[in-house]
Short mmCIF file of C-alpha atoms in Angstrom, two decimals:
data_model
loop_
_atom_site.label_atom_id
_atom_site.label_comp_id
_atom_site.label_asym_id
_atom_site.label_seq_id
_atom_site.Cartn_x
_atom_site.Cartn_y
_atom_site.Cartn_z
CA MET A 612 135.06 130.68 119.27
CA THR A 613 133.11 127.75 121.00
CA ASP A 614 129.96 127.61 121.69
CA ASP A 615 127.66 128.23 124.89
CA ILE A 616 127.74 124.79 125.42
CA ASP A 617 131.40 124.31 125.56
CA ARG A 618 131.91 127.73 127.55
CA LYS A 619 129.20 126.46 130.39
CA SER A 620 130.96 123.12 130.70
CA ARG A 621 134.73 123.97 130.91
CA ALA A 622 133.40 126.83 133.44
CA PRO A 623 134.69 126.50 137.26
CA GLN A 624 131.80 124.97 139.60
CA THR A 625 130.94 126.13 143.14
CA SER A 626 127.79 124.09 144.10
CA GLY A 627 126.91 120.60 143.72
CA GLY A 628 123.40 121.78 142.21
CA ALA A 629 126.04 123.54 138.93
CA ASN A 630 127.33 120.73 139.05
CA GLY A 631 124.76 118.41 138.18
CA LEU A 632 123.08 121.11 135.74
CA VAL A 633 126.65 120.95 133.79
CA LEU A 634 127.04 117.03 133.99
CA GLY A 635 123.59 116.82 132.41
CA ARG A 636 124.04 119.41 129.68
CA ALA A 637 126.62 117.26 129.20
CA PHE A 638 124.89 113.75 128.92
CA TRP A 639 122.17 115.40 126.54
CA LEU A 640 124.65 116.84 124.33
CA ALA A 641 125.92 113.26 124.09
CA ALA A 642 122.52 112.07 123.16
CA HIS A 643 122.02 114.41 121.14
CA ARG A 644 125.43 113.83 119.27
CA TYR A 645 125.40 110.00 119.02
CA ILE A 646 121.46 109.55 117.92
CA GLY A 647 122.07 112.30 115.28
CA PHE A 648 124.94 111.15 113.82
CA VAL A 649 123.10 106.67 113.57
CA ALA A 650 119.62 108.10 113.43
CA GLY A 651 120.03 111.46 111.64
CA ALA A 652 122.01 109.78 108.38
CA VAL A 653 118.79 107.54 108.18
CA PHE A 654 116.78 110.61 108.79
CA VAL A 655 118.50 112.24 105.64
CA LEU A 656 117.65 109.65 103.44
CA LEU A 657 113.91 109.31 104.72
CA GLY A 658 113.61 113.59 104.14
CA LEU A 659 115.04 113.37 100.69
CA SER A 660 112.99 110.80 99.50
CA GLY A 661 110.16 112.30 101.08
CA SER A 662 110.75 115.51 98.84
CA LEU A 663 110.25 113.35 95.98
CA LEU A 664 107.12 111.55 97.00
CA ALA A 665 105.62 114.48 97.50
CA PHE A 666 105.11 114.33 94.21
CA ARG A 667 105.61 110.78 92.95
CA VAL A 668 102.30 110.83 91.30
CA GLU A 669 103.17 113.82 88.89
CA ILE A 670 106.80 112.58 88.55
CA ASP A 671 105.92 109.11 87.56
CA GLU A 672 103.40 110.32 84.94
CA PHE A 673 106.21 112.70 83.63
CA LEU A 674 108.48 109.88 83.24
CA ASN A 675 105.82 107.63 81.72
CA LYS A 676 104.27 110.08 79.09
CA ASP A 677 103.65 106.92 76.91
CA LEU A 678 101.76 104.84 79.32
CA PHE A 679 100.22 107.61 80.57
CA THR A 680 98.41 109.56 77.70
CA PRO A 681 95.80 111.92 78.35
CA THR A 682 92.49 110.68 77.79
CA ARG A 683 89.90 113.95 77.75
CA TYR A 684 87.32 112.66 80.17
CA ALA A 685 84.79 114.48 81.52
CA LEU A 686 84.44 113.21 85.51
CA GLY A 687 81.04 112.03 85.99
CA GLY A 688 80.55 111.61 82.01
CA GLU A 689 79.99 108.56 79.85
CA ARG A 690 82.92 106.42 80.28
CA ALA A 691 83.39 102.10 79.52
CA SER A 692 81.78 99.92 82.18
CA VAL A 693 83.74 98.83 85.28
CA ASP A 694 83.25 95.74 84.33
CA GLY A 695 84.40 96.13 81.04
CA ILE A 696 87.40 97.96 81.40
CA ILE A 697 88.27 95.02 84.18
CA ALA A 698 87.55 92.21 81.14
CA ALA A 699 89.85 94.55 78.76
CA SER A 700 92.90 94.82 81.46
CA ARG A 701 92.69 90.85 81.59
CA ALA A 702 94.49 90.39 77.97
CA ALA A 703 97.30 92.60 79.15
CA ALA A 704 98.05 90.49 82.74
CA PRO A 705 100.53 87.89 83.18
CA GLU A 706 99.47 84.55 83.59
CA GLY A 707 98.65 83.57 86.54
CA SER A 708 97.73 87.13 88.29
CA ALA A 709 94.36 87.66 89.45
CA PRO A 710 92.78 91.52 89.75
CA VAL A 711 92.71 92.87 93.30
CA TRP A 712 92.25 96.70 92.87
CA MET A 713 91.64 99.36 90.73
CA HIS A 714 91.89 103.40 90.42
CA PHE A 715 89.56 105.40 88.93
CA PRO A 716 90.38 108.48 86.46
CA LYS A 717 90.71 111.63 89.01
CA GLY A 718 89.97 114.01 86.48
CA ASP A 719 90.68 115.15 82.95
CA GLY A 720 93.20 113.27 81.29
CA GLY A 721 92.75 110.52 83.71
CA TYR A 722 92.98 106.76 83.17
CA PHE A 723 91.68 103.47 84.69
CA ASP A 724 94.39 101.35 86.39
CA VAL A 725 93.69 98.23 87.46
CA ILE A 726 96.03 95.97 89.64
CA TYR A 727 97.32 92.57 89.47
CA SER A 728 99.34 90.48 92.02
CA ALA A 729 100.75 87.06 91.11
CA ARG A 730 102.54 84.98 93.27
CA GLU A 731 105.54 83.68 92.92
CA PRO A 732 107.28 80.97 94.78
CA GLY A 733 109.40 83.42 97.50
CA ARG A 734 107.70 86.60 96.26
CA THR A 735 104.98 89.00 94.96
CA LYS A 736 104.68 90.89 91.93
CA ILE A 737 101.88 93.29 91.03
CA TYR A 738 101.27 94.68 87.48
CA GLN A 739 100.00 98.21 86.57
CA ILE A 740 97.63 97.78 83.72
CA VAL A 741 96.31 101.27 82.19
CA VAL A 742 93.33 101.55 80.44
CA ASP A 743 91.41 104.41 78.05
CA PRO A 744 88.67 105.47 80.25
CA ILE A 745 85.77 105.81 77.44
CA THR A 746 87.46 103.18 74.99
CA ALA A 747 88.67 100.40 77.50
CA ALA A 748 91.24 100.14 74.87
CA VAL A 749 94.30 99.35 77.17
CA LYS A 750 97.47 101.86 77.20
CA GLY A 751 99.97 99.57 78.55
CA ALA A 752 101.15 97.26 81.28
CA ARG A 753 103.75 97.69 83.63
CA LEU A 754 105.06 95.44 86.67
CA ILE A 755 105.02 98.13 89.46
CA VAL A 756 105.97 96.49 92.88
CA ASP A 757 108.64 93.29 92.96
CA ASP A 758 109.29 92.39 96.77
CA GLY A 759 111.99 90.33 95.16
CA ASN A 760 113.79 92.83 93.28
CA HIS A 761 112.89 96.69 93.91
CA PHE A 762 115.43 97.72 91.53
CA ALA A 763 112.91 96.22 88.94
CA GLU A 764 110.21 98.62 90.33
CA PRO A 765 109.22 102.55 88.63
CA LEU A 766 111.41 104.82 90.32
CA THR A 767 108.50 106.64 92.78
CA VAL A 768 107.88 102.77 93.87
CA LEU A 769 111.43 102.31 94.36
CA LEU A 770 111.05 105.76 96.55
CA VAL A 771 108.47 104.72 98.30
CA HIS A 772 109.89 101.07 99.25
CA LEU A 773 113.37 103.11 100.28
CA HIS A 774 111.57 105.79 102.58
CA SER A 775 109.25 103.54 104.42
CA ALA A 776 111.50 100.28 104.73
CA LEU A 777 115.26 101.34 102.83
CA LEU A 778 114.33 98.44 100.47
CA LEU A 779 114.26 95.84 103.25
CA GLY A 780 110.60 94.43 103.86
CA GLU A 781 109.56 94.10 106.78
CA ASN A 782 112.57 94.23 109.19
CA GLY A 783 113.60 97.17 107.64
CA ALA A 784 109.97 99.20 107.79
CA THR A 785 110.34 98.19 111.96
CA PHE A 786 114.13 99.62 111.32
CA VAL A 787 112.75 102.96 110.17
CA GLY A 788 109.80 102.99 113.11
CA PHE A 789 113.06 102.51 115.72
CA VAL A 790 114.80 105.07 114.09
CA GLY A 791 111.50 107.28 114.39
CA LEU A 792 111.00 107.29 117.96
CA PHE A 793 115.23 107.74 118.63
CA LEU A 794 114.47 110.93 116.12
CA LEU A 795 111.78 112.42 118.55
CA PHE A 796 113.50 111.71 121.54
CA SER A 797 116.96 113.87 119.90
CA LEU A 798 114.57 116.70 118.71
CA ALA A 799 113.68 117.00 122.94
CA THR A 800 116.78 116.87 123.84
CA GLY A 801 117.58 119.06 120.77
CA VAL A 802 115.28 121.48 122.32
CA TYR A 803 116.52 121.25 126.03
CA LEU A 804 120.20 122.27 125.03
CA TRP A 805 118.89 124.87 122.62
CA TRP A 806 116.08 126.35 125.61
CA PRO A 807 117.48 130.22 126.28
CA ARG A 808 118.29 130.06 130.27
CA ASN A 809 118.91 133.35 130.21
CA GLY A 810 116.25 134.56 128.93
CA ARG A 811 117.77 135.81 125.53
CA TRP A 812 114.99 134.96 123.12
CA ARG A 813 116.21 136.89 120.57
CA GLN A 814 119.60 135.74 120.14
CA ALA A 815 118.34 132.24 120.33
CA LEU A 816 116.10 132.56 117.26
CA GLN A 817 118.53 134.29 114.98
CA ILE A 818 121.85 134.04 113.35
CA LYS A 819 124.47 136.42 114.27
CA ARG A 820 125.86 138.54 111.73
CA GLY A 821 129.50 138.50 111.03
CA ALA A 822 130.06 135.91 113.19
CA SER A 823 132.77 133.39 112.49
CA ALA A 824 132.80 130.15 110.80
CA GLU A 825 132.35 127.91 114.20
CA ARG A 826 129.00 130.69 115.39
CA LEU A 827 127.51 130.53 111.91
CA THR A 828 127.66 126.83 111.67
CA LEU A 829 126.13 126.26 115.59
CA ASP A 830 123.88 129.08 114.58
CA LEU A 831 122.40 127.04 111.13
CA HIS A 832 122.08 124.08 112.90
CA LYS A 833 120.07 125.88 116.12
CA THR A 834 117.71 127.78 114.25
CA THR A 835 117.22 125.38 111.79
CA GLY A 836 116.00 122.46 114.40
CA VAL A 837 113.85 125.30 116.20
CA TYR A 838 111.85 126.78 112.76
CA VAL A 839 111.20 123.15 111.53
CA LEU A 840 110.85 121.48 115.08
CA ALA A 841 106.88 121.34 115.20
CA VAL A 842 106.61 120.17 111.60
CA LEU A 843 109.29 117.71 111.80
CA ALA A 844 107.44 116.00 115.21
CA VAL A 845 104.21 115.83 113.06
CA ILE A 846 105.99 114.33 110.09
CA ILE A 847 107.86 111.94 112.72
CA PHE A 848 105.04 111.11 114.02
CA SER A 849 102.76 110.41 111.15
CA GLY A 850 105.58 108.02 109.71
CA LEU A 851 105.13 105.96 113.44
CA TYR A 852 101.79 105.81 112.72
CA LEU A 853 102.23 104.60 109.17
CA THR A 854 104.85 101.77 110.18
CA PHE A 855 103.38 100.51 113.78
CA SER A 856 99.39 101.12 112.73
CA PRO A 857 98.41 98.29 114.39
CA GLN A 858 100.07 99.83 118.18
CA MET A 859 99.11 103.11 116.93
CA ILE A 860 95.54 102.47 116.39
CA ALA A 861 95.41 100.38 120.21
CA LEU A 862 96.87 102.64 121.87
CA VAL A 863 94.52 105.82 120.25
CA ASP A 864 92.03 103.49 120.70
CA PHE A 865 92.85 103.43 124.41
CA PHE A 866 91.37 107.25 124.16
CA SER A 867 89.03 107.08 121.79
CA PRO A 868 87.26 104.17 120.29
CA VAL A 869 88.48 103.04 117.13
CA HIS A 870 86.36 101.01 114.95
CA THR A 871 87.68 101.95 111.96
CA HIS A 872 89.32 99.15 109.69
CA HIS A 873 86.55 96.25 110.00
CA LEU A 874 85.44 96.60 106.47
CA GLU A 875 88.47 93.99 105.72
CA ASN A 876 86.33 91.52 107.83
CA ALA A 877 83.44 91.93 105.76
CA LYS A 878 82.24 89.09 103.91
CA SER A 879 79.64 87.97 101.20
CA ALA A 880 76.93 85.62 101.67
CA SER A 881 76.92 82.22 100.26
CA ALA A 882 76.31 82.33 96.69
CA ASP A 883 73.72 79.43 96.52
CA GLY A 884 74.29 79.19 92.64
CA ARG A 885 73.92 83.38 92.29
CA PRO A 886 76.47 84.59 90.22
CA SER A 887 78.09 87.71 90.87
CA ILE A 888 76.12 91.27 90.52
CA GLY A 889 79.85 92.35 89.08
CA ALA A 890 81.73 95.58 89.56
CA GLU A 891 79.58 98.03 87.96
CA ALA A 892 76.44 97.48 89.98
CA ALA A 893 78.55 97.21 92.75
CA VAL A 894 79.72 100.97 91.80
CA ALA A 895 76.42 101.63 91.38
CA ALA A 896 75.22 100.98 94.56
CA VAL A 897 77.60 103.06 96.64
CA ASP A 898 76.53 105.43 94.13
CA GLN A 899 73.14 105.54 95.38
CA LEU A 900 74.32 104.76 99.25
CA PHE A 901 76.54 108.22 98.89
CA PRO A 902 75.20 110.60 95.84
CA ASP A 903 77.54 113.26 96.88
CA GLY A 904 81.43 112.89 95.90
CA LYS A 905 83.43 110.96 93.58
CA VAL A 906 84.23 107.48 92.91
CA MET A 907 87.89 106.49 93.15
CA SER A 908 88.86 103.00 94.27
CA LEU A 909 87.68 99.49 93.68
CA SER A 910 88.86 96.65 95.75
CA LEU A 911 87.59 93.71 94.09
CA PRO A 912 86.67 89.75 95.44
CA VAL A 913 89.19 87.45 95.03
CA ALA A 914 87.88 84.44 97.39
CA PRO A 915 84.38 83.34 96.81
CA GLU A 916 83.33 84.85 100.24
CA GLY A 917 85.18 87.70 99.22
CA ALA A 918 83.20 91.42 98.62
CA PHE A 919 83.26 94.48 96.76
CA VAL A 920 84.87 97.62 98.30
CA VAL A 921 84.45 100.92 96.93
CA GLY A 922 86.04 103.94 97.51
CA LYS A 923 83.52 107.62 96.81
CA ARG A 924 85.96 110.29 98.33
CA ALA A 925 83.58 113.19 99.79
CA ASP A 926 83.90 116.68 99.01
CA ASP A 927 85.36 117.60 102.09
CA GLU A 928 87.12 114.80 103.20
CA VAL A 929 91.22 115.61 104.59
CA ASN A 930 92.71 112.64 102.45
CA VAL A 931 93.16 112.87 98.63
CA SER A 932 94.68 110.49 96.80
CA GLU A 933 93.04 107.58 99.01
CA PRO A 934 89.38 108.02 99.96
CA HIS A 935 88.74 107.06 103.68
CA ARG A 936 84.65 106.85 102.64
CA LEU A 937 84.11 103.33 101.78
CA ALA A 938 81.43 100.78 101.69
CA ALA A 939 81.72 96.95 101.41
CA VAL A 940 79.12 95.61 98.57
CA ASP A 941 78.11 91.86 99.10
CA ARG A 942 79.30 90.28 95.74
CA TYR A 943 76.24 87.98 95.18
CA SER A 944 72.98 89.97 96.39
CA GLY A 945 74.24 93.96 95.99
CA GLN A 946 73.73 94.33 99.55
CA ILE A 947 75.80 97.04 101.44
CA LEU A 948 77.84 94.88 104.34
CA ALA A 949 79.69 97.46 106.11
CA ILE A 950 80.75 101.31 105.27
CA GLU A 951 83.38 103.40 106.83
CA ASP A 952 82.09 107.03 106.95
CA PRO A 953 84.37 110.05 108.41
CA HIS A 954 81.43 111.88 108.92
CA HIS A 955 80.72 109.67 111.76
CA PHE A 956 84.49 109.25 113.04
CA THR A 957 85.35 109.62 116.46
CA ALA A 958 87.85 111.68 117.68
CA GLY A 959 90.08 108.77 117.69
CA GLU A 960 89.61 107.84 114.15
CA LYS A 961 89.38 111.71 112.85
CA PHE A 962 93.27 111.71 114.52
CA LEU A 963 94.05 108.65 112.81
CA GLU A 964 92.71 109.50 109.31
CA TRP A 965 94.83 112.74 109.55
CA GLN A 966 97.39 111.01 109.90
CA PHE A 967 98.62 110.08 106.07
CA PRO A 968 97.66 113.09 104.86
CA LEU A 969 99.99 115.18 107.06
CA HIS A 970 102.59 113.12 106.53
CA SER A 971 102.56 113.63 102.93
CA GLY A 972 101.32 117.26 102.78
CA GLU A 973 98.15 116.75 100.95
CA ALA A 974 95.92 117.77 103.95
CA PHE A 975 96.53 121.33 102.66
CA GLY A 976 96.53 120.84 99.04
CA ASP A 977 99.67 121.72 96.54
CA LEU A 978 100.99 124.05 98.73
CA GLY A 979 101.27 121.30 101.89
CA ARG A 980 103.28 119.21 99.50
CA ALA A 981 105.26 122.07 98.62
CA VAL A 982 105.79 122.84 102.04
CA ILE A 983 106.14 118.89 102.75
CA ALA A 984 108.87 119.24 99.67
CA LEU A 985 110.97 121.80 100.94
CA LEU A 986 111.36 120.46 104.55
CA GLY A 987 112.53 116.88 103.33
CA VAL A 988 115.80 118.90 102.83
CA ALA A 989 116.00 119.89 106.77
CA PRO A 990 117.30 116.53 107.91
CA ALA A 991 120.25 117.13 105.03
CA LEU A 992 121.08 120.60 106.64
CA LEU A 993 121.04 119.56 110.32
CA TYR A 994 123.19 116.29 109.82
CA ILE A 995 125.81 118.29 107.85
CA THR A 996 126.02 121.76 110.38
CA GLY A 997 125.90 119.12 113.08
CA LEU A 998 128.80 117.48 112.00
CA MET A 999 130.63 120.06 110.64
CA ARG A 1000 130.20 121.35 114.65
CA TRP A 1001 131.72 118.23 115.92
CA LEU A 1002 134.50 118.58 113.61
CA GLN A 1003 135.47 121.79 114.67
CA LYS A 1004 135.15 121.25 118.48
CA ARG A 1005 137.46 118.09 118.47
CA ARG A 1006 140.17 120.22 116.31
CA ALA A 1007 140.07 123.16 118.74
CA ARG A 1008 140.49 120.32 121.29
CA ALA A 1009 143.10 118.56 119.53
CA SER A 1010 144.75 121.99 118.93
CA GLY A 1011 144.36 123.01 122.99
CA ALA A 1012 145.88 119.49 123.73
CA GLY A 1013 148.99 120.15 121.33
CA GLY A 1014 149.48 123.71 122.59
CA ARG A 1015 149.69 122.23 126.54
CA SER A 1016 152.38 119.23 125.44
#
């Protein structure tokens, strides 16, 4: 059995307008097919890796139980000082590396991890030092990023680089971004080809019972695409933002002012012989600034004019894994240099704030992440059914040509 598109494209036409419609559908069908073959193959890889990354923290902790042995720690309770945590981590850090970032415990059984960066000729390596939140004892250390050899990285980090750049660095990230643009176009052509111009919406939205293998394949392809269309479009668009952030920010800024990301330019005043106030004092300054919520991250100054940047997530923030409520603190005076607070975001900034949690599913908690994990299989189903349909049509054409010869 052939599908409706095949029958319409072979039917005799009696008017120029009808001929134009058929030729138009044939063009969009070809565009949909060939974009799907190339960009769709990449989409399968991105989808399956994204399914795993939806629960990347849990997977990483499960695979590295020795490193992430739980330490009971009540958030807001007694803990070692942040400066003590950093000092303890230095003993396990590779020579020539410098601490640049740290994550705070997220709950009971939590841990501190201090991130060290080391530059080598032609490559950058990043290390994670895991520290007990109460005793400040180092629980373990590992290499987590090696841009010269991604296969030396933990599985979840390898998956991140596969998902975002196909393990090909900046060029790979750009390629993935353009694949996303083509995929949005492919979704649009799919909607055009599926649209029931005869008004038979019920038929267009269901799989026909007792149909032939050809019709079943077609129905699986089109109904899968239709039912996941909106979510896939959101995921692809948010992925474009994560890949082309400067361009997307500039685009959004055209419609609504975007003032975020200015903390990167916050600089501490000249030391004038003063010592650094220390990380604990910087955290205390932000605790006083934002009494609610919990501290989740701390960016450490590297250069003399660098500043501490403390991330203290508000209870109502849509971002769960990384806070957007941030404050830069002068490393010598303790003065607050700049603030980024989602409660005062413009419409454009709010729109951008939602992109990562929509992409990861964390905007809707564990249920949202589970949905993302399940939807990661949809590109593979679309690709397989699309390829099967194309092969079926090729065999049908070859059989027809053989019968006429």
